[in-house]
CSV table of C-alpha atoms in Angstrom, one decimal:
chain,number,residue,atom,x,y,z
A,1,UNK,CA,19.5,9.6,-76.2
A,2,UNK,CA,15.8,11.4,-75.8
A,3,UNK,CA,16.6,11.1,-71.6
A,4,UNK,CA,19.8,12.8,-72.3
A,5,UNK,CA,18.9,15.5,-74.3
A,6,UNK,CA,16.0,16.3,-71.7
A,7,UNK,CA,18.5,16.2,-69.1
A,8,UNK,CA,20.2,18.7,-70.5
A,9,UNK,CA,17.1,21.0,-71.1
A,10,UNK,CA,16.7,20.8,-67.3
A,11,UNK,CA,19.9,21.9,-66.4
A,12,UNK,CA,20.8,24.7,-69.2
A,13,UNK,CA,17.1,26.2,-69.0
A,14,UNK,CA,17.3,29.8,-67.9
A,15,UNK,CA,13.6,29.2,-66.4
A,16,UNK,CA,12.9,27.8,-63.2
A,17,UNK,CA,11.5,24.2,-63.9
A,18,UNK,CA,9.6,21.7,-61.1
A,19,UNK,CA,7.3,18.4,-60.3
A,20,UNK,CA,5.2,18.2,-57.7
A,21,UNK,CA,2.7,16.2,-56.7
A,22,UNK,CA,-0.9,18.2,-56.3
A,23,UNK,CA,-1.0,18.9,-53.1
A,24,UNK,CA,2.1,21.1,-53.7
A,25,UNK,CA,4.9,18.5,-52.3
A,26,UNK,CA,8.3,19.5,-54.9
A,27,UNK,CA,9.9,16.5,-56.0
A,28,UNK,CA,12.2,17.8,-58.3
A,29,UNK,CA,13.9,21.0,-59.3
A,30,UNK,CA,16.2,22.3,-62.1
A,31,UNK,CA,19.3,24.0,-61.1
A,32,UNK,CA,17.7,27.6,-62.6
A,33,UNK,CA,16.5,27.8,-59.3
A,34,UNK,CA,19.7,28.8,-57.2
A,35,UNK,CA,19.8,31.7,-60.4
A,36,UNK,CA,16.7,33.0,-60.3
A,37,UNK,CA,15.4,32.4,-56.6
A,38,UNK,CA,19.1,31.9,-54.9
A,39,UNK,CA,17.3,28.2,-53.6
A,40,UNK,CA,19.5,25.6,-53.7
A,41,UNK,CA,17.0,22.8,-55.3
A,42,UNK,CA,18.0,19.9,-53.4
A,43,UNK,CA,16.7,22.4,-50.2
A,44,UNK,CA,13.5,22.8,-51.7
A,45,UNK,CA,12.8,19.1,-52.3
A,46,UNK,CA,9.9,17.9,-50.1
A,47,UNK,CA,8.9,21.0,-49.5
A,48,UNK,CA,5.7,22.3,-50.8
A,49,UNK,CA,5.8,25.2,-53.6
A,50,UNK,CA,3.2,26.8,-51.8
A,51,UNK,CA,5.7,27.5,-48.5
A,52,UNK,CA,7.2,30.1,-51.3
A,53,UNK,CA,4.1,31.7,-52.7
A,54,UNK,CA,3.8,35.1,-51.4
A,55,UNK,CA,0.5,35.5,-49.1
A,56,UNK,CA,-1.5,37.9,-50.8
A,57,UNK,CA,-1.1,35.0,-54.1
A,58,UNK,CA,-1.6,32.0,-51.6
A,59,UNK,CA,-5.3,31.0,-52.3
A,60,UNK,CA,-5.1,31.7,-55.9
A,61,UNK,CA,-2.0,29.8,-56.3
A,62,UNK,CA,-4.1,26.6,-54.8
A,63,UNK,CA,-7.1,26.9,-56.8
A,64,UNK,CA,-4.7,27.1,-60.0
A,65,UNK,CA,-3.3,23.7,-58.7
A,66,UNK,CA,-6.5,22.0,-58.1
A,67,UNK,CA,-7.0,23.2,-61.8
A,68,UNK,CA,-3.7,21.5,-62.6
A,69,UNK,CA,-4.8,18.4,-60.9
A,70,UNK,CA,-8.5,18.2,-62.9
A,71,UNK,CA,-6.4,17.8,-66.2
A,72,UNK,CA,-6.9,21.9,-67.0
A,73,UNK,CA,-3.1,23.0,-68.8
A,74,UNK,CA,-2.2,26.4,-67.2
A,75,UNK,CA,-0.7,29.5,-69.6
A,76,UNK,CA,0.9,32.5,-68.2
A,77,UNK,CA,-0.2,31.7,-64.8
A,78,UNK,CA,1.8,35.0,-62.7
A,79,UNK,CA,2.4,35.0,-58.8
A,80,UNK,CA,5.1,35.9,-56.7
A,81,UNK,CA,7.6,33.4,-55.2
A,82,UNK,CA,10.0,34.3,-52.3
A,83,UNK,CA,13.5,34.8,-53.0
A,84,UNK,CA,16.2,33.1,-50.8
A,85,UNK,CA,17.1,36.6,-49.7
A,86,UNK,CA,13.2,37.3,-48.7
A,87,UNK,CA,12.4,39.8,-51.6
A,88,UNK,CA,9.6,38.4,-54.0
A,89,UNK,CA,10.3,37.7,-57.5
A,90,UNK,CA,6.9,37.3,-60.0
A,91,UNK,CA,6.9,33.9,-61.8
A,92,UNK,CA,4.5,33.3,-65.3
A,93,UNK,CA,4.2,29.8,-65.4
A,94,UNK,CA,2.8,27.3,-68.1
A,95,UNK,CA,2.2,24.0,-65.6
A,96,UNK,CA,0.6,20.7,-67.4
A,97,UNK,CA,-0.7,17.8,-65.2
A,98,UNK,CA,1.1,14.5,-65.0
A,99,UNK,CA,-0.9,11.2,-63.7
A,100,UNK,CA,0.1,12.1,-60.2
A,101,UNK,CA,2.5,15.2,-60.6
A,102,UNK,CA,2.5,18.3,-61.9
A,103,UNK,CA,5.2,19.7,-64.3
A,104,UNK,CA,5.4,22.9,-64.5
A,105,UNK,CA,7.9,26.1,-66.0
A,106,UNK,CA,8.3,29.4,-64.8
A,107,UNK,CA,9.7,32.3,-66.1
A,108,UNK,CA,10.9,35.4,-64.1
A,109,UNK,CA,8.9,38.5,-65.5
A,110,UNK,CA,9.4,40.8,-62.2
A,111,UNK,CA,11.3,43.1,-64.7
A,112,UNK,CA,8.7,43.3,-67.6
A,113,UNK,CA,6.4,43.8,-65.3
A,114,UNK,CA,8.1,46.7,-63.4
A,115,UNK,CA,8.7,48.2,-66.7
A,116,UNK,CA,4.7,48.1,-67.9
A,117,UNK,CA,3.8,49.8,-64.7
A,118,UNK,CA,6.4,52.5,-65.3
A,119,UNK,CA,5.3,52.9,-68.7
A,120,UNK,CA,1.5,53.0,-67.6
A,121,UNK,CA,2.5,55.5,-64.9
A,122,UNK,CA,3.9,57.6,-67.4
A,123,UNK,CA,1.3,57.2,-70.2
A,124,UNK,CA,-1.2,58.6,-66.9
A,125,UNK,CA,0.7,61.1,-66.5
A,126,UNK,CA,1.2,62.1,-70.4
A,127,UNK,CA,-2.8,61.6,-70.4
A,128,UNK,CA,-3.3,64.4,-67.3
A,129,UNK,CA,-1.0,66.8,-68.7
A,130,UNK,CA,-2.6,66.7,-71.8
A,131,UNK,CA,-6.0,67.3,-70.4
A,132,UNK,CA,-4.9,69.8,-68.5
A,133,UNK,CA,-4.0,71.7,-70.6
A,134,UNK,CA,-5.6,75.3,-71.7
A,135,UNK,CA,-4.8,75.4,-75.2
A,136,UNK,CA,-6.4,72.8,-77.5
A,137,UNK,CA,-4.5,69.8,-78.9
A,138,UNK,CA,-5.5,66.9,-81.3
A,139,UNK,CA,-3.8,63.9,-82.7
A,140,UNK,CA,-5.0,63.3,-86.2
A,141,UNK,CA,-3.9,60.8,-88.8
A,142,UNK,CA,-4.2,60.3,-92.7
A,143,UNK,CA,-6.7,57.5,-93.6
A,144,UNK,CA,-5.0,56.7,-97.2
A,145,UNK,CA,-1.5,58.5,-97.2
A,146,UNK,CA,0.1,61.7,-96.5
A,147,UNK,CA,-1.7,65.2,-97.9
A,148,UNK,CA,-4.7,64.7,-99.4
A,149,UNK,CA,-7.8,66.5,-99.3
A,150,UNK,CA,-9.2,67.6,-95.6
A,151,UNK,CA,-12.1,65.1,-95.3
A,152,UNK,CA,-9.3,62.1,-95.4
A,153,UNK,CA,-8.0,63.3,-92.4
A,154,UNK,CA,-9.0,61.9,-88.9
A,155,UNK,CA,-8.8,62.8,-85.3
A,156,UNK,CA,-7.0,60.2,-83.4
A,157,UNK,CA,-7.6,61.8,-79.8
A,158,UNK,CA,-8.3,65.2,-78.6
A,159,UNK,CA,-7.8,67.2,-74.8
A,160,UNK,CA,-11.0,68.5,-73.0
A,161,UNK,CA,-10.2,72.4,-74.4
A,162,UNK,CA,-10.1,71.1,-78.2
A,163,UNK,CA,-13.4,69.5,-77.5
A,164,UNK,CA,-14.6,72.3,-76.0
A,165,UNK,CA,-13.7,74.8,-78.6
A,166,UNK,CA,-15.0,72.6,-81.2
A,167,UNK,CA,-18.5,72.6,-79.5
A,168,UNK,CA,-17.9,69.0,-79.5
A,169,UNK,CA,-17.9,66.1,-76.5
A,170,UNK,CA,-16.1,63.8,-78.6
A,171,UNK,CA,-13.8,64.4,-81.2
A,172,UNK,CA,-12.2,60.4,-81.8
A,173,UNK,CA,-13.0,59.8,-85.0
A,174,UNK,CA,-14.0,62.6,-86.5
A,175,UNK,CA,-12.7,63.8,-89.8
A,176,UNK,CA,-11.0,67.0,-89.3
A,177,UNK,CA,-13.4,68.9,-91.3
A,178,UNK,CA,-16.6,68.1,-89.8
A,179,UNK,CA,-14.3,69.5,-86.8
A,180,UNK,CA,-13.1,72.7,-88.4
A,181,UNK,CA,-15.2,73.5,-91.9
A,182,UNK,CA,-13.5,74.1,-95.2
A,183,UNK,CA,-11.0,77.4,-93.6
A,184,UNK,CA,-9.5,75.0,-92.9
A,185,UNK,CA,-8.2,73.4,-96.3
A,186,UNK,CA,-5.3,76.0,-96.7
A,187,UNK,CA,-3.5,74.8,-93.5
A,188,UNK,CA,-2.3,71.6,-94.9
């Protein structure tokens, strides 16, 4: 019954699942592989995992499995394996060492990834536009709830002309009075 039911883990898992010895040699593949790298698995057995590993990921891919093969577990372990249709897809992989195999499961993250870089991209780009800017602008928060007196509030961030105008290197921090004085109690 236990053989079963991990049967059918292997063949309904969404993520790409393998053993392999430690020099790389694939013994066995589930059939996420044809849906996530378009491999057929039985094409990819005897072949060694590292045939797939993109280049640039080669040699760190190797040291990971000598890792592997001294008993170390690997977590989130990312590098990028070659789709059937020669486009690169990354892999995180959580690998555990066997007596003589590795077993090992990947997950395709090529999308989260693409969308964190975009989102950094942007966030740089928020970042220079704000700096650039002529006219001071701060980002301040309420330590203890909204509208109470001046001194609770504190400056989150500030651009380079805020700074500037307050006399100031660093705002971060800062409570908004020790920025502005007391005028300033009548604007909140």
């Amino acid at each position: 019954a236990r053989t079963r039911e991990r049967d059918r883990m292997w063949r309904l898992s969404k993520d790409v699942m393998l053993i392999a010895r430690f020099d790389g040699t694939m013994t066995a593949l589930n059939p996420a592989w044809q849906a996530v790298l378009g491999w057929q698995p039985a094409d990819l057995v005897g072949r060694s995992f590292l045939d797939l590993v993109h280049p640039d990921d080669h040699a760190r891919t190797e040291a990971e499995a000598r890792r592997i093969e001294q008993g170390e577990t690997t977590l989130l372990f990312e590098n990028r394996y070659r789709h059937a249709d020669g486009s690169y897809r990354t892999l995180s992989w959580t690998a555990v060492p066997g007596e003589d195999h590795l077993h090992a499961v990947g997950r395709d993250v090529t999308e989260q990834r693409a969308q964190r870089t975009t989102l950094a991209e942007s966030e740089q780009h928020y970042r220079t536009l704000f700096e650039q800017m002529d006219e001071g602008y701060c980002v301040i928060e309420f330590i203890d709830g909204p509208h109470g007196p001046l001194s609770d509030y504190v400056h989150v961030t500030a651009n380079r002309a805020y700074a500037q105008h307050a006399g100031i290197e660093s705002v971060a921090g800062k409570r908004l009075r020790e920025i502005v004085g007391e005028e300033a109690e009548g604007w909140l």
